[in-house]
Amino acid sequence: MKGITMNEKRNAKLRDALLKALAVAAFTAIPATALAPVASAQVFLDDVNDDYTSPSCDLGGDGRGDGSVSDPYKISTVEDLAEIGDCDYNDSGLYYVLTNDIDASTNGNYNNDGTDWNTANSGWVPIGDYHDNNFQGNFDGKGHTISNLDIWNNTDSQGLFQSAWYATIKNLNIEVEVDANGYSNIGALVGNDYASSITNVHAVVDIYDNDDNTGGLVGESYGTRITNSSTSGSIVAQDDDYSDNTGGLVGYASNGSDGVATKLAHVSSSVDINDLAANHSGDIEYEEVGGIVGNGDSVIISDATFSGTAMGNNDLGGIVGYFNEGSVTDSVVTDGAAIGTAEDYYASNIGGIVGDADGGISITNVTFNGDLQLDKASTSYESDYIGGIVGYLDYSTVAGATVSSKATLAARGNGDGSNDFGGIVGYAYASNVSTSVNNATVNAADVWAVGGLVGESDNSSIDKSVNRGFVHATDDDSSFGSGNVGGLVGFLDYRSVVSDSTNKGNVTLDGSEDAWNVGGIAGEQDWAQIIDSYNTGNITGVYSVAGITGLVTDEGATIENTYSVGKLVAWNDNIDAIANLDSEAYFDGTTNAAIISATGQTNYTDALLLTAAQVKAGTELARAGWSINEDGSTWKTSVDFNRGFPYLAWETVSSDVAPEVGLLDQNWTGAVVYAGGKRFRLNVDEKNILNSIVRTIKDNPFASVDLDVYYGKKAKLAGKRAANVKRWLVYRGVAQNISVHIMQADDLHVAGQVDITAYAN
């Protein structure tokens, strides 16, 4: 469409209509007068005769209203709509109503400036003057639709209204196409708005070649109130250029001079924004891109839903791209929504809900179900600060956030020490994450710090939160080196605290000898604390593998009232039940961490060495100072929950919630076990057992399956058995993440034995 002028397009439509009318007339001999368009029966207003430098207002009269609240101006044609621009539209006491649907492509020929639409490329001239007179009236669409409104103006601030101040606009449906021609402040309804009320307005948009401050509904807003409104369609910014502040509803949102923030409530967008891969090439950057608001500089958002596509480079989020002061509550990015960038483009500060929360932001009760995929194949591609909820969190809070098992979380870094990726937050500084849960798999390649909840925590806190997703990191390029992979936090840095939290997902780092630091709670811990937390996931890595922290790298670390019951697997002997210590590192104070016998060795002699039965009973823990099984205590125990091991008091134990991570069936005395000797073919009994396992898994909402195959002298044979078992499960519909471990047979496991354990959401 960009290659055809507006004049050519309309002339083509007129030619087609005329040829069709002539054909009908030739075959049916209908009188020529009957061929006149019905819309032309309306009495045209005298715009064409006005001196458009000082036009007259021709609304009203003949029962068409007087502009008062009791008898508003009645708008029935596109000429009536254009005539608003000749009236005192900056009078807040004037009222306008639509009396029927308006098709702007056929229902009139003239703009309010006297130019013929069929001979000019300006299309619709927006109502309101951005520089002098802003629309301040009251416009009620009465549920009607304005369709085929084409805008093609060489000016900033484009939309049905160019500029609206203190206006009221409601009950309207609009279908708008805007060729912004490189200009800014573009919105289907209003280009520039100040403190207006917009209610029950729904827009279908096709906006392209825009620059800064572009929204599906409003380009830029100051103290605007938008409720019960929605957008759909597409926004594609300038090709081969730099653009900021693009949002599904609002491009740029801030407060007014009175300090009142822009507010959006009960809103939704399914707009596809900046489809870089399909529409762009060259050196481009799109910053501050959001599914609802591109740049929120003082904005309050509640009950927002995004189900479209948001593509950009920096500060990219499913609800808000860049956010400075304000809040997002009770909002959702749906299954099928996509957040990402094109291949070979640098990306940073990208989150499922907010890309960059840069101070004073509260994010509460939000859910991400979409696709956050930043793992393009190119080795030159890199992504920094990526999170399922927030990419970069600075002096802000996240509470009650959920990343569902439907979500896709994937990112690629460059291993330079600045790539942080987390199931909830990529990088957190002086911030708090609480009562949040990640259920999705976190897939990372060549990323420096990866966590089920937070990639890197710097002077921040994580409490009453849980990771249930599989954390899987790979070191694809040995020249980079990857590490710091944790069930909750990748790198737990200066004065950070993890408390009252748990990891229930398996954690794996695959790679070369440069892949290091893998822990059930944290990958690396530096002058930070882990208190009242536990891990039940299996931890696998190359070296520096531990149940709690992969590697403690500095003095002042604290690990208290914490335990791990997951299996620990390393490709060398650098393994510890609690934490591996760097040469200059030491624990600050008594750890009171519990080591369950047979879990592994420890570098810290003051830890509690207990049997599994002692840990489950809790008596020894209470004697050591743990707050357990008392009124108001931090820890509880139950034989029906968490395999009998202690759990945190805030965790819900009831029959109406999904089981926590544990054995597939609580009636089993252990993981499902079958022995096949040295063969790698499955016998009939083994196949029957596998079929039973498949049925059980498919009947329950499980997040991952752990497959352990033990070998004696031939690890290769065990690998073939594992491949056969995994293939059998996959072919029969087990779509969960299947983690395979080839294990050395020992006193408890014979060669050829296979253990299968399924872990719940």
Coordinates of C-alpha atoms in Angstrom, one line a residue, residues 63-409:
G63 CA -33.2 19.1 14.4
R64 CA -29.4 18.4 14.3
G65 CA -28.8 19.7 17.8
D66 CA -27.3 22.8 19.3
G67 CA -24.2 21.4 21.0
S68 CA -25.7 21.4 24.5
V69 CA -25.6 18.4 26.9
S70 CA -29.4 17.9 26.4
D71 CA -29.3 18.4 22.6
P72 CA -25.8 17.5 21.3
Y73 CA -24.7 18.1 17.7
K74 CA -25.7 15.0 15.7
I75 CA -23.0 13.7 13.4
S76 CA -24.2 11.4 10.6
T77 CA -21.7 11.9 7.7
V78 CA -18.0 12.3 7.3
E79 CA -18.7 15.9 6.3
D80 CA -20.4 16.4 9.7
L81 CA -17.3 14.9 11.3
A82 CA -15.0 17.2 9.4
E83 CA -17.2 20.2 10.3
I84 CA -16.3 19.8 14.0
G85 CA -13.0 21.3 12.9
D86 CA -14.8 24.5 11.9
C87 CA -16.6 24.9 15.2
D88 CA -15.4 25.9 18.6
Y89 CA -14.1 22.5 19.4
N90 CA -11.9 23.9 22.2
D91 CA -15.2 24.6 24.1
S92 CA -15.6 22.0 26.9
G93 CA -19.3 22.8 27.0
L94 CA -20.0 21.4 23.5
Y95 CA -21.3 17.9 23.0
Y96 CA -21.3 15.7 19.9
V97 CA -23.0 12.3 19.2
L98 CA -22.8 9.9 16.3
T99 CA -26.2 8.9 15.0
N100 CA -25.0 6.1 12.7
D101 CA -22.0 4.3 11.3
I102 CA -19.8 6.3 9.0
D103 CA -17.8 4.9 6.1
A104 CA -15.1 7.5 5.5
S105 CA -14.1 6.1 2.1
T106 CA -17.6 6.7 0.5
N107 CA -19.6 9.0 2.6
G108 CA -18.2 12.4 1.5
N109 CA -15.6 14.2 -0.6
Y110 CA -14.4 17.2 1.4
N111 CA -12.1 17.8 4.4
N112 CA -12.6 20.7 6.7
D113 CA -9.9 22.6 4.9
G114 CA -11.7 22.7 1.6
T115 CA -9.5 20.2 -0.2
D116 CA -11.1 17.5 -2.3
W117 CA -10.1 14.0 -0.9
N118 CA -10.0 12.7 -4.5
T119 CA -7.3 15.1 -5.6
A120 CA -5.2 15.5 -2.5
N121 CA -2.9 13.0 -0.6
S122 CA -3.7 14.4 2.8
G123 CA -6.5 12.1 3.6
W124 CA -8.3 12.9 6.8
V125 CA -7.2 16.1 8.5
P126 CA -7.4 15.4 12.3
I127 CA -9.7 17.5 14.5
G128 CA -7.9 19.8 16.9
D129 CA -4.8 22.0 16.5
Y130 CA -1.7 20.6 18.3
H131 CA -0.2 24.0 18.7
D132 CA -3.1 26.4 19.3
N133 CA -6.6 25.0 19.8
N134 CA -7.1 21.5 21.2
F135 CA -10.3 19.5 21.1
Q136 CA -11.9 19.9 24.5
G137 CA -15.5 18.9 23.8
N138 CA -17.5 15.8 24.6
F139 CA -17.8 13.1 21.9
D140 CA -20.1 10.1 22.3
G141 CA -20.0 7.5 19.5
K142 CA -23.1 5.7 20.9
G143 CA -21.4 2.4 19.9
H144 CA -21.2 3.3 16.2
T145 CA -18.2 2.7 13.9
I146 CA -16.1 5.1 11.9
S147 CA -14.4 3.0 9.2
N148 CA -11.9 3.4 6.4
L149 CA -10.5 6.6 7.9
D150 CA -7.2 7.2 6.0
I151 CA -4.6 9.6 7.4
W152 CA -1.7 10.8 5.3
N153 CA -0.4 14.1 6.7
N154 CA 3.1 15.7 6.8
T155 CA 2.8 16.7 10.4
D156 CA 3.3 15.5 13.9
S157 CA 0.2 14.4 16.0
Q158 CA -2.1 12.4 13.7
G159 CA -5.3 10.5 14.5
L160 CA -9.1 11.1 14.4
F161 CA -8.2 14.0 16.8
Q162 CA -4.9 15.7 16.4
S163 CA -4.8 17.0 19.9
A164 CA -7.4 16.6 22.7
W165 CA -7.2 18.4 26.1
Y166 CA -9.6 17.7 29.0
A167 CA -11.9 16.1 26.5
T168 CA -14.4 13.2 26.9
I169 CA -14.5 10.6 24.2
K170 CA -16.5 7.4 24.6
N171 CA -18.5 4.6 23.1
L172 CA -16.7 4.6 19.7
N173 CA -15.3 2.0 17.3
I174 CA -12.8 3.2 14.7
E175 CA -10.9 1.6 11.8
V176 CA -7.9 3.8 10.9
E177 CA -5.0 3.6 8.5
V178 CA -2.1 6.0 9.1
D179 CA 0.9 6.5 6.8
A180 CA 2.8 8.6 9.3
N181 CA 5.5 9.5 6.8
G182 CA 8.2 9.5 9.5
Y183 CA 6.3 11.8 11.9
S184 CA 5.7 11.3 15.6
N185 CA 2.8 11.4 18.1
I186 CA 0.6 9.0 16.2
G187 CA -2.6 7.3 17.5
A188 CA -5.8 6.0 15.8
L189 CA -7.9 8.2 18.2
V190 CA -5.7 11.0 19.4
G191 CA -2.1 12.0 18.4
N192 CA -1.5 14.1 21.6
D193 CA -3.7 14.0 24.6
Y194 CA -3.8 15.9 27.9
A195 CA -6.0 14.9 30.8
S196 CA -8.9 13.5 28.7
S197 CA -11.2 10.7 29.6
I198 CA -11.4 7.9 27.0
T199 CA -13.9 5.2 27.7
N200 CA -15.2 2.2 25.7
V201 CA -13.2 3.0 22.6
H202 CA -12.1 0.2 20.4
A203 CA -9.7 0.7 17.4
V204 CA -8.6 -1.4 14.5
V205 CA -5.3 0.1 13.3
D206 CA -2.8 -0.1 10.5
I207 CA -0.1 2.4 11.3
Y208 CA 3.2 2.4 9.4
D209 CA 6.3 4.5 8.8
N210 CA 5.9 6.2 12.2
D211 CA 8.6 7.6 14.3
D212 CA 8.4 8.3 18.1
N213 CA 5.4 8.2 20.4
T214 CA 3.0 5.9 18.6
G215 CA 0.2 4.0 20.1
G216 CA -2.7 2.0 18.8
L217 CA -5.1 4.4 20.5
V218 CA -3.1 7.5 21.7
G219 CA 0.3 8.7 20.6
E220 CA 1.3 10.6 23.7
S221 CA -0.7 11.2 26.8
Y222 CA -0.4 13.3 29.9
G223 CA -2.7 12.5 32.8
T224 CA -5.1 10.7 30.4
R225 CA -7.7 8.2 31.8
I226 CA -8.4 5.2 29.5
T227 CA -10.9 2.6 30.5
N228 CA -12.7 -0.4 28.9
S229 CA -10.9 0.1 25.6
S230 CA -9.0 -2.1 23.2
T231 CA -6.9 -2.1 20.0
S232 CA -6.0 -4.7 17.3
G233 CA -4.1 -4.5 14.0
S234 CA -0.5 -3.6 13.4
I235 CA 2.1 -0.9 14.0
V236 CA 5.2 -1.0 11.9
A237 CA 7.7 1.8 12.5
Q238 CA 10.1 3.5 10.1
D239 CA 12.4 1.3 8.0
D240 CA 16.1 1.6 8.6
D241 CA 15.8 4.2 11.3
Y242 CA 15.6 4.7 15.0
S243 CA 12.3 4.9 16.8
D244 CA 11.2 5.0 20.4
N245 CA 8.0 4.8 22.5
T246 CA 5.6 2.5 20.7
G247 CA 2.7 0.8 22.5
G248 CA -0.3 -1.2 21.7
L249 CA -2.5 1.4 23.3
V250 CA -0.3 4.4 24.2
G251 CA 3.1 5.3 22.9
Y252 CA 4.3 7.6 25.6
A253 CA 2.4 8.1 28.9
S254 CA 3.2 10.6 31.6
N255 CA 1.5 12.8 34.2
G256 CA 0.0 16.1 33.7
S257 CA 1.1 19.4 35.1
D258 CA -1.1 18.7 38.2
G259 CA 1.0 15.5 38.8
V260 CA -1.9 13.1 38.0
A261 CA -0.5 10.0 36.3
T262 CA -2.0 8.6 33.1
K263 CA -4.3 5.7 34.1
L264 CA -5.3 2.6 32.1
A265 CA -7.9 0.1 33.4
H266 CA -9.7 -2.8 31.9
V267 CA -7.8 -2.5 28.6
S268 CA -6.5 -4.9 26.0
S269 CA -4.4 -5.0 22.9
S270 CA -3.7 -7.7 20.2
V271 CA -1.7 -5.3 18.1
D272 CA 1.4 -6.7 16.3
I273 CA 4.2 -4.1 16.8
N274 CA 7.3 -3.7 14.8
D275 CA 7.6 -7.0 13.0
L276 CA 11.3 -6.6 12.4
A277 CA 12.0 -9.9 10.8
A278 CA 9.4 -9.5 8.1
N279 CA 9.5 -5.8 7.4
H280 CA 12.9 -4.4 8.2
S281 CA 16.6 -4.6 7.3
G282 CA 19.7 -2.6 8.0
D283 CA 20.9 -0.8 11.1
I284 CA 17.7 -0.2 13.1
E285 CA 16.9 0.2 16.8
Y286 CA 13.5 0.2 18.4
E287 CA 13.4 1.2 22.1
E288 CA 10.7 1.5 24.6
V289 CA 8.2 -0.9 23.0
G290 CA 5.3 -2.3 25.0
G291 CA 2.2 -4.3 24.3
I292 CA 0.1 -1.7 26.2
V293 CA 2.4 1.3 26.8
G294 CA 5.8 1.9 25.1
N295 CA 7.2 4.4 27.6
G296 CA 5.5 4.9 31.0
D297 CA 6.9 7.9 32.8
S298 CA 4.3 8.0 35.6
V299 CA 1.4 5.7 34.6
I300 CA -0.9 3.3 36.5
I301 CA -2.1 0.2 34.7
S302 CA -4.7 -2.3 36.0
D303 CA -6.4 -5.2 34.4
A304 CA -4.5 -5.1 31.1
T305 CA -4.3 -7.9 28.6
F306 CA -1.8 -8.2 25.7
S307 CA -2.2 -11.0 23.1
G308 CA -0.2 -9.6 20.2
T309 CA 3.4 -9.4 19.1
A310 CA 5.9 -6.9 20.4
M311 CA 9.2 -6.7 18.6
G312 CA 12.1 -4.4 19.5
N313 CA 15.7 -4.1 20.6
N314 CA 15.8 -2.3 24.0
D315 CA 13.4 -1.8 26.8
L316 CA 10.8 -4.2 25.5
G317 CA 7.9 -5.6 27.5
G318 CA 4.6 -7.4 27.1
I319 CA 2.7 -4.6 29.0
V320 CA 5.3 -1.7 29.3
G321 CA 8.6 -1.3 27.6
Y322 CA 10.3 1.4 29.7
F323 CA 8.8 2.2 33.1
N324 CA 9.7 5.0 35.5
E325 CA 7.3 5.5 38.4
G326 CA 3.9 3.8 38.5
S327 CA 2.4 0.4 38.8
V328 CA 1.0 -2.6 36.9
T329 CA -1.5 -4.8 38.6
D330 CA -3.8 -7.7 37.7
S331 CA -2.5 -7.9 34.1
V332 CA -1.8 -10.8 31.7
V333 CA 0.2 -11.5 28.6
T334 CA -1.7 -14.4 27.1
D335 CA -0.7 -17.7 25.5
G336 CA 0.3 -17.0 21.9
A337 CA 1.6 -13.5 22.6
A338 CA 5.2 -13.1 21.5
I339 CA 8.0 -10.8 22.8
G340 CA 11.3 -10.7 20.9
T341 CA 13.6 -9.3 18.3
A342 CA 14.9 -10.2 14.9
E343 CA 17.9 -12.4 14.3
D344 CA 21.4 -10.7 14.6
Y345 CA 20.0 -7.8 16.6
Y346 CA 21.4 -6.8 20.0
A347 CA 18.7 -6.9 22.7
S348 CA 18.6 -5.7 26.3
N349 CA 16.1 -5.0 29.1
I350 CA 13.4 -7.4 27.9
G351 CA 10.6 -8.8 30.0
G352 CA 7.4 -10.6 29.7
I353 CA 5.5 -7.8 31.5
V354 CA 8.0 -4.9 31.8
G355 CA 11.3 -4.5 30.0
D356 CA 13.0 -1.9 32.1
A357 CA 11.5 -1.0 35.5
D358 CA 13.7 2.0 36.2
G359 CA 12.7 3.1 39.7
G360 CA 9.5 3.5 41.8
I361 CA 7.7 0.6 40.0
S362 CA 5.2 -1.8 41.7
I363 CA 4.3 -4.9 39.7
T364 CA 1.7 -7.0 41.4
N365 CA -0.4 -10.0 40.5
V366 CA 0.7 -10.3 36.9
T367 CA 1.0 -13.4 34.7
F368 CA 3.1 -14.2 31.6
N369 CA 1.9 -17.1 29.4
G370 CA 3.5 -16.0 26.2
D371 CA 6.7 -16.6 24.1
L372 CA 9.8 -14.7 25.2
Q373 CA 12.3 -16.1 22.8
L374 CA 15.7 -14.4 22.4
D375 CA 17.9 -17.3 21.4
K376 CA 18.5 -16.8 17.7
A377 CA 21.1 -19.0 16.2
S378 CA 23.6 -16.4 15.2
T379 CA 26.7 -16.3 17.5
S380 CA 26.9 -12.6 17.0
Y381 CA 23.5 -12.2 18.6
E382 CA 23.3 -11.3 22.3
S383 CA 20.7 -10.4 24.9
D384 CA 21.2 -8.7 28.2
Y385 CA 18.9 -8.5 31.2
I386 CA 16.0 -10.9 30.2
G387 CA 13.2 -11.9 32.5
G388 CA 9.9 -13.7 32.3
I389 CA 8.3 -10.8 34.2
V390 CA 10.9 -8.0 34.2
G391 CA 14.2 -7.6 32.3
Y392 CA 15.8 -4.9 34.4
L393 CA 14.4 -4.2 37.9
D394 CA 15.8 -1.1 39.7
Y395 CA 14.5 0.2 43.1
S396 CA 11.2 -1.5 42.4
T397 CA 9.1 -4.5 43.5
V398 CA 7.5 -7.6 42.0
A399 CA 4.9 -9.4 44.1
G400 CA 2.5 -12.2 43.2
A401 CA 4.0 -12.7 39.7
T402 CA 3.5 -15.9 37.8
V403 CA 5.2 -17.3 34.7
S404 CA 3.1 -20.3 33.6
S405 CA 4.2 -23.6 32.3
K406 CA 2.7 -22.5 28.9
A407 CA 5.3 -19.8 28.6
T408 CA 8.5 -20.1 26.5
L409 CA 11.6 -18.5 28.0

